[in-house]
Coordinates of C-alpha atoms in Angstrom, one line a residue:
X1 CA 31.2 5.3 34.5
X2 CA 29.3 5.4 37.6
X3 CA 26.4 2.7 37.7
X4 CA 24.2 5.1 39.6
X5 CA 23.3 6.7 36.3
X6 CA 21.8 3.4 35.0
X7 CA 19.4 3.6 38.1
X8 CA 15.7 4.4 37.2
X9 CA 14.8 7.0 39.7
X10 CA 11.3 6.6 41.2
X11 CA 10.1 10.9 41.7
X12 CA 6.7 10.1 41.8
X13 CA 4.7 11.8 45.4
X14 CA 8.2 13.5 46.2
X15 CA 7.1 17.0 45.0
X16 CA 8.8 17.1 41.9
X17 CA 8.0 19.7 38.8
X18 CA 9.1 17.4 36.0
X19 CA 7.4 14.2 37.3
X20 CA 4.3 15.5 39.4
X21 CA 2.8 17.4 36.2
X22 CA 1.9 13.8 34.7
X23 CA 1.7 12.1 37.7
X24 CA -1.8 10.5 37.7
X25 CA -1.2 9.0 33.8
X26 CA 1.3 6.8 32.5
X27 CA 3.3 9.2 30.6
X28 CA 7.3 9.3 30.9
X29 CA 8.4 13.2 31.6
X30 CA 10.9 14.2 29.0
X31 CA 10.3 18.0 29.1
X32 CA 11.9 20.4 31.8
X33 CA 15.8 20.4 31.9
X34 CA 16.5 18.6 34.9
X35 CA 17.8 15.4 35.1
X36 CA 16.6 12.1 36.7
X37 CA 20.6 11.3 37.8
X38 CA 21.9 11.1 41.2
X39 CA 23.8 14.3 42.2
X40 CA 27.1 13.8 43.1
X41 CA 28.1 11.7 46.0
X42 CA 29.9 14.8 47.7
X43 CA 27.5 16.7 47.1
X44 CA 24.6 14.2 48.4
X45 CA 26.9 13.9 51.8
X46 CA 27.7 17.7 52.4
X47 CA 23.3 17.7 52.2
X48 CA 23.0 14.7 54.6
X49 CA 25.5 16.5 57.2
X50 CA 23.5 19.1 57.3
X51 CA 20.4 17.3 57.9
X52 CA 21.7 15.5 60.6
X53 CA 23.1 18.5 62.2
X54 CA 19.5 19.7 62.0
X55 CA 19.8 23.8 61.7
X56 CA 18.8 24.4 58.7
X57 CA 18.7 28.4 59.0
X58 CA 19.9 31.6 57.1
X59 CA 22.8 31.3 55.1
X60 CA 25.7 33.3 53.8
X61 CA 28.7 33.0 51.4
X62 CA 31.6 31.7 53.0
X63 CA 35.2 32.2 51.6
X64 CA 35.6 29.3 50.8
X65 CA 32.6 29.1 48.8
X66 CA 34.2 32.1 46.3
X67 CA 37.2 30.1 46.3
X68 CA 35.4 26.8 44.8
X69 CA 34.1 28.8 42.2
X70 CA 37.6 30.8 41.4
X71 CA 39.1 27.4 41.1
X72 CA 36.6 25.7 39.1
X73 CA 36.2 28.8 37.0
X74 CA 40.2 28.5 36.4
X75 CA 40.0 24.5 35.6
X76 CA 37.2 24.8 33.2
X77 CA 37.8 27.7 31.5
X78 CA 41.1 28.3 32.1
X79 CA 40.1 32.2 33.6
X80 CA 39.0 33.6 36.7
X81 CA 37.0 36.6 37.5
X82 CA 37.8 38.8 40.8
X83 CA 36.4 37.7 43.7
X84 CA 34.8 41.2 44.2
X85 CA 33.2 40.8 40.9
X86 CA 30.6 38.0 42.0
X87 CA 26.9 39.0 43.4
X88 CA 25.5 35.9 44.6
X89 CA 22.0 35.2 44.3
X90 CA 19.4 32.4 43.9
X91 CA 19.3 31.5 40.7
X92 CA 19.8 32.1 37.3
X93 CA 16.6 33.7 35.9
X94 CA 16.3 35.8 38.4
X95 CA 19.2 37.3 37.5
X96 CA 18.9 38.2 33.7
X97 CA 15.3 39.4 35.0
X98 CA 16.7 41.6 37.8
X99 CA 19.2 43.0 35.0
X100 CA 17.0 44.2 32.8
X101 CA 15.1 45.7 35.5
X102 CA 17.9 47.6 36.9
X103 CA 20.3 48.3 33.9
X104 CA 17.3 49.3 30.9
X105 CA 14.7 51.7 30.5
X106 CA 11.1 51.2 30.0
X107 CA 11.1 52.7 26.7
X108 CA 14.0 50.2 26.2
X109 CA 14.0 47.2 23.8
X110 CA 16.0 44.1 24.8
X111 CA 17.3 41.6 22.1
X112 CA 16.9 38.0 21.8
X113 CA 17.8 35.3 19.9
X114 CA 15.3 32.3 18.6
X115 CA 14.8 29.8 19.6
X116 CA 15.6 30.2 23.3
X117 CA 14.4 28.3 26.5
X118 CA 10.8 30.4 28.0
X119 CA 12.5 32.1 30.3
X120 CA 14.4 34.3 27.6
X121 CA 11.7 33.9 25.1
X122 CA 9.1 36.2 27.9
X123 CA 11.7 38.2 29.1
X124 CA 10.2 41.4 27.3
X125 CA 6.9 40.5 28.3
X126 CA 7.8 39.5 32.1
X127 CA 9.7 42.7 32.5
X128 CA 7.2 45.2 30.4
X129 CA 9.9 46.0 27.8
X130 CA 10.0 45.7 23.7
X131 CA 11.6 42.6 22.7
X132 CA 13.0 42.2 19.4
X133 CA 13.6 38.2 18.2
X134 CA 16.2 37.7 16.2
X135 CA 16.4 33.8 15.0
X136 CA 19.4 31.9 14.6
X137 CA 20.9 30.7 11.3
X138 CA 19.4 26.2 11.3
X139 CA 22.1 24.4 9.7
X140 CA 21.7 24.2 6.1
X141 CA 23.1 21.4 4.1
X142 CA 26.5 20.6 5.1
X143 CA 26.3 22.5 8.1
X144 CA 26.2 20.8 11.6
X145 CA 25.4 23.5 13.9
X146 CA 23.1 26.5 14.4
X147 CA 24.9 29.7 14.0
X148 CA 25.2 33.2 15.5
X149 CA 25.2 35.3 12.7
X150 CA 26.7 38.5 14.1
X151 CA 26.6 40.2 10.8
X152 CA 22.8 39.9 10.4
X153 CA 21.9 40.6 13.9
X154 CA 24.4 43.9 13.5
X155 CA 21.9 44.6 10.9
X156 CA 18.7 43.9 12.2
X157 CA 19.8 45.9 15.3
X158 CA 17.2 48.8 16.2
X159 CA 17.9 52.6 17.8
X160 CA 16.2 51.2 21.0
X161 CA 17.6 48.0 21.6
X162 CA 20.0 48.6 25.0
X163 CA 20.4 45.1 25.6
X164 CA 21.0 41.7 24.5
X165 CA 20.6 38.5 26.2
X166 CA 22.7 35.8 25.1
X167 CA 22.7 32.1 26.0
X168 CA 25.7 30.2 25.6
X169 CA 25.9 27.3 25.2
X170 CA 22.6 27.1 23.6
X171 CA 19.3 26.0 25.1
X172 CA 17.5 24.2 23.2
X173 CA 19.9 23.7 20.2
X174 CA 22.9 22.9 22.1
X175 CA 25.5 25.4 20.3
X176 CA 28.7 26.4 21.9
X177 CA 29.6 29.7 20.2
X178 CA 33.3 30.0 19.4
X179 CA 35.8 32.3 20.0
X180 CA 35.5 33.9 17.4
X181 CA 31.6 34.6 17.1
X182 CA 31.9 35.5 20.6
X183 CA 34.5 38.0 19.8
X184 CA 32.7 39.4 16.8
X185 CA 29.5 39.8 19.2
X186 CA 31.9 41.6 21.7
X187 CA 33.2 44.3 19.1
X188 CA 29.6 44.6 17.8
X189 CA 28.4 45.3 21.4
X190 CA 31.3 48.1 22.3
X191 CA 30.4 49.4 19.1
X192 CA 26.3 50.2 19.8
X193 CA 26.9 50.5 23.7
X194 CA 24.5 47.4 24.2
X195 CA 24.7 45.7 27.6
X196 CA 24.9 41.8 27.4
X197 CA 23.2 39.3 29.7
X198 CA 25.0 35.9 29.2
X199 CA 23.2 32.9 30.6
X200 CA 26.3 30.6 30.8
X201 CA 23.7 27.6 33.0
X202 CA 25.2 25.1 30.9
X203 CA 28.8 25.9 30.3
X204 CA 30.0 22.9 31.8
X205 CA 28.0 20.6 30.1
X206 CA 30.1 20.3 26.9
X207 CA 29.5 16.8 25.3
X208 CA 31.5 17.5 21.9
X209 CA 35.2 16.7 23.0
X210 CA 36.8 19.5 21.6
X211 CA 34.2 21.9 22.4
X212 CA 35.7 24.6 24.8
X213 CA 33.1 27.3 26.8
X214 CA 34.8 30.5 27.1
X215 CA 32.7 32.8 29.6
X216 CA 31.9 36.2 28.2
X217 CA 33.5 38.3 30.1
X218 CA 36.8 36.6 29.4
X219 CA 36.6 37.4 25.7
X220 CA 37.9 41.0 26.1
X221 CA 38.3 43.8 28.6
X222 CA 36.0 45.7 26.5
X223 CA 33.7 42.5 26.8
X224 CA 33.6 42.3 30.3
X225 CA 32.9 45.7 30.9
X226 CA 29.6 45.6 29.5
X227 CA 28.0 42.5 30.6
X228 CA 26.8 40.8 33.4
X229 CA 27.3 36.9 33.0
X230 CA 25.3 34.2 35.0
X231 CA 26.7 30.9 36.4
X232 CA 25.0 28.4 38.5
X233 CA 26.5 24.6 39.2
X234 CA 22.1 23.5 38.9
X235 CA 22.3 21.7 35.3
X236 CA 25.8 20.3 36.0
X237 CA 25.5 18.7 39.0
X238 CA 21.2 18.2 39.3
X239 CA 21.2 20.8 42.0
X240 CA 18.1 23.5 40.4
X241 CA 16.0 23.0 43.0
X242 CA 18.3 23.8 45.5
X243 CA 18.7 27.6 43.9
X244 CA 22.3 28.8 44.1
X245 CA 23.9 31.0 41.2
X246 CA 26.1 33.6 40.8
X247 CA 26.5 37.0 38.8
X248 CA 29.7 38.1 37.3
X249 CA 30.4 41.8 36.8
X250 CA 33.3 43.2 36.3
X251 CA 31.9 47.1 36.0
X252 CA 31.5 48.7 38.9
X253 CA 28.7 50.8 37.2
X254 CA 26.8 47.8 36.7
X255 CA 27.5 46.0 39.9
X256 CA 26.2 48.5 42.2
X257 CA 22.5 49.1 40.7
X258 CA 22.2 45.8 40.2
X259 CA 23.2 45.1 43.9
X260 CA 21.1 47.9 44.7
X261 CA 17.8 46.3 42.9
X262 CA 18.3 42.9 44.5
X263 CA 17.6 44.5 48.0
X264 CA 14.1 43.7 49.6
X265 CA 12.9 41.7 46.3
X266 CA 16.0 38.4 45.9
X267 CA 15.7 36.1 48.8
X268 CA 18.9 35.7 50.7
X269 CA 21.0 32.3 49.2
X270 CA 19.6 28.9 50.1
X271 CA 21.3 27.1 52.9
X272 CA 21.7 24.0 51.4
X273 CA 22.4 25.6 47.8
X274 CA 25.3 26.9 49.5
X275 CA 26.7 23.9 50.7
X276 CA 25.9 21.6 47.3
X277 CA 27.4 24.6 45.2
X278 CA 30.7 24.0 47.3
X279 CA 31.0 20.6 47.6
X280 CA 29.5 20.1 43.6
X281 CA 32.5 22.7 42.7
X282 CA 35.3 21.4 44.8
X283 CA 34.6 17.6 44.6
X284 CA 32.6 16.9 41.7
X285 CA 34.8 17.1 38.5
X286 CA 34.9 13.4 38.4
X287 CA 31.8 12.9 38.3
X288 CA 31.2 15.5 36.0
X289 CA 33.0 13.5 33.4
X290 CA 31.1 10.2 33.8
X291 CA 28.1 11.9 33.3
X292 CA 29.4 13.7 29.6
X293 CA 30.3 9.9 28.7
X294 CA 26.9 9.1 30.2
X295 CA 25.4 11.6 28.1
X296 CA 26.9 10.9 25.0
X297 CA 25.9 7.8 25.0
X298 CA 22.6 8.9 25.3
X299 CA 23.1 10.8 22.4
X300 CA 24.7 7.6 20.4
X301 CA 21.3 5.5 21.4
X302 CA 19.3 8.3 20.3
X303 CA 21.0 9.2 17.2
X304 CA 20.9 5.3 16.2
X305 CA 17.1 5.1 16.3
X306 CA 16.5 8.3 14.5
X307 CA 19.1 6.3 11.7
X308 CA 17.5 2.9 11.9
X309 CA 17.4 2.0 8.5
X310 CA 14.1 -0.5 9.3
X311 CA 12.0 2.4 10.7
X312 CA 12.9 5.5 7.6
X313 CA 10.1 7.4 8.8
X314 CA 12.5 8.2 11.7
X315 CA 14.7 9.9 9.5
X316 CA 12.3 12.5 9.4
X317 CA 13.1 13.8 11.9
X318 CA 15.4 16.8 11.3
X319 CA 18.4 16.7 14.2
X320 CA 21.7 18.0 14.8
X321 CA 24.2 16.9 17.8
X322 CA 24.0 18.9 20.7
X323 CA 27.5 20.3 21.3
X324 CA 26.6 21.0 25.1
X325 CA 23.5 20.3 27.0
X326 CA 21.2 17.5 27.8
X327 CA 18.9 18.4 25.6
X328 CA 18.3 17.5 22.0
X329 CA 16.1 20.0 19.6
X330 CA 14.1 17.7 17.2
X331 CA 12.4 19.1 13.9
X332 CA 9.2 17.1 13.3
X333 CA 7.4 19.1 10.5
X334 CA 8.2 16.6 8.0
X335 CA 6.3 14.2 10.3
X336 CA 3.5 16.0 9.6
X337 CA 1.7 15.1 12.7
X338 CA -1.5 17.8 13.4
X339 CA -0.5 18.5 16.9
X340 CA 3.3 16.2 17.2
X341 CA 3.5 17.5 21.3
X342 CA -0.4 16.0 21.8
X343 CA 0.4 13.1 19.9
X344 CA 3.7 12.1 21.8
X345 CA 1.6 12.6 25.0
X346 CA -0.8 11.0 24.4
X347 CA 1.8 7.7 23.1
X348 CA 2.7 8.7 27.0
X349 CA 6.4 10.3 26.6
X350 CA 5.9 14.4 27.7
X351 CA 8.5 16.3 25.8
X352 CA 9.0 20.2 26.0
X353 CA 6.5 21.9 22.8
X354 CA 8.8 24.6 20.5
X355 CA 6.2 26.5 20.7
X356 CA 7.1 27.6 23.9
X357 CA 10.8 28.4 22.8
X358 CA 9.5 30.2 19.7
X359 CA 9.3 27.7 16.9
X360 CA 6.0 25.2 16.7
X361 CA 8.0 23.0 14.1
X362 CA 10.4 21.5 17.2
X363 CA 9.9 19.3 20.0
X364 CA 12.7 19.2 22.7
X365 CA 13.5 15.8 24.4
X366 CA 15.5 15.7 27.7
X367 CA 18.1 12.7 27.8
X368 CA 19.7 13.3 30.9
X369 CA 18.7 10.1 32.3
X370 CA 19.2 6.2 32.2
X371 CA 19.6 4.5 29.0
X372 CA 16.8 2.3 29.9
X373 CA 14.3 5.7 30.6
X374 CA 15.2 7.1 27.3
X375 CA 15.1 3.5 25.7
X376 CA 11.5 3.1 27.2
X377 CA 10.6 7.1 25.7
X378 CA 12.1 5.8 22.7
X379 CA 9.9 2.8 22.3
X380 CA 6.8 4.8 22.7
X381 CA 7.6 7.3 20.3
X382 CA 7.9 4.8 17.8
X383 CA 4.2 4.1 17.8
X384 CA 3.8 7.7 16.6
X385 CA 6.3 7.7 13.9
X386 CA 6.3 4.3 12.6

């Protein structure tokens, strides 16, 4: 494992979201999915190159780009989509928001499920169209995951909902939907002529060994044809701010008003996101799996001080293993703190409220970082708990 990731990063004055927030208190940032790892050598040299060159203008999509992605596409997922298929744009919210703009009505209603990262959660809003939240199944006794539950949302589905956004794997629970829900979603989809809007960010981030992402569209013909499915390499290889992602559609009909709606309103790609994106997808699968062993033993230090048989009011914490991300979805309730986000803060460890992903009973807690960061977060949390 590479001993970069056991670096503390100083981000402080260097413009950063996650750290510049809490920048004049003595709070450790936990909250906003992005990690404080290196990015990959490659990727870190292809950026330096650049620099040095010194032209630093307009970009555009080389071949060899859509070739990194076709290969990594077919050694991760074992599938590939045409290359004719891919819209390239600047990131990944953008896209599911320019999708609904383009592909639904404004007497629409758009489906999504709960909890789901902010983004999702104000899509409706954001966009001016009904939203109809459908929540996940929590694991109940015995269980170990969140679930899908195709069946009820078949049910709960309304004459007006046109779309549904989906996000797999999971953010902020961590699931990586099956096959089989997946398939079950696809038949339900085909079957009430719903367009779906996959946010696939993290589908490389799979932490659970035998956990396998299989992209929408490669569920079924039927599948691909009615959904638009969004890939960036920003969570896998710490690139977000460098905005680079792509859009995979199959249909034709969808393609071009979606193409047509990007015009005058998306930025062209990022220079440098071009560049990382290549040398992140061609270079980096390496690295990529020193950083799942890094982040599983994140998980492992976590999951041993929410066990700690000296400190039981940590086992109130209700908490399942993330099968993908680097994110872990903590139920305090039974903590019963007034405000748990404001007292974490103020212990000085700034976690991501679930009250901003739809559910005030849940904090989220980033561990992509050093053992030692999350070892120091740790520590502080435990003044809360006791």
């Amino acid at each position: 494992m590479t001993e970069e990731f056991t670096r503390l990063q100083d981000r402080k004055g260097r413009a950063s979201l996650k750290w510049q927030r809490y920048e004049q208190q003595d709070v450790i940032p936990m909250w906003v999915a992005d990690m404080d790892l290196p990015a990959p050598q490659a990727v870190r040299e292809a950026l330096g190159k650049a620099v040095e060159l010194g032209a630093l203008g307009y970009g555009e999509v080389p071949p060899r780009l859509v070739d990194a992605f076709l290969n990594w596409c077919q050694q991760q997922y074992g599938w590939q989509p045409m290359p004719e298929e891919l819209v390239w744009l600047p990131g990944v919210v953008p896209g599911f928001n320019l999708a609904v703009e383009a592909l639904t009505k404004a007497d629409d209603q758009i489906l999504v499920q709960t909890p789901v990262y902010p983004p999702i959660r104000v899509l409706g809003k954001l966009r001016q169209r009904a939203q109809q939240d459908l929540p996940l199944k929590p694991p109940s006794e015995g269980e170990s995951q969140w679930s899908l539950q195709v069946e009820q949302l078949a049910a709960a589905l309304e004459d007006k909902t046109s779309a549904l956004v989906l996000c797999n794997p999971q953010n902020p629970t961590g699931r990586c939907y099956s096959p089989e829900e997946l398939k079950e979603l696809a038949r339900l989809a085909a079957a009430k002529k719903l367009l779906v809007i996959s946010d696939e960010i993290w589908a490389d981030l799979l932490l659970k060994p035998e956990a396998r992402h299989l992209p929408y569209p490669a569920v079924s013909n039927e599948a691909a044809q009615h959904s638009i499915t969004l890939m960036a390499p920003s969570k896998t290889f710490n690139v977000a701010g460098l905005s680079c992602a792509v859009a995979i559609i199959p249909n034709p009909e969808l393609r071009e008003p979606f193409r047509k709606a990007m015009r005058g309103l998306m930025p062209d790609m990022n220079y440098m996101g071009i560049l990382a994106a290549e040398a992140a997808w061609t270079k980096g699968a390496a690295w990529l799996q020193d950083l799942k062993q890094h982040l599983n033993n994140n998980l492992d230090l976590l999951e041993a001080w929410l066990q700690n048989p000296d400190h039981p009011r940590r086992q109130l914490i209700g908490y399942c293993r993330p099968e993908a991300t680097f994110v872990a979805w903590l139920d305090v309730s039974r903590l019963e703190l007034e405000n748990p986000w404001q007292a974490f803060l103020d212990a000085g460890v700034a976690l991501s409220p679930g009250e901003a992903f739809g559910d005030d009973h849940y904090l989220r807690l980033n561990f992509g970082c050093p053992a030692a960061q999350l070892e120091a977060a740790l520590e502080r949390m435990h003044q809360v708990i006791g």
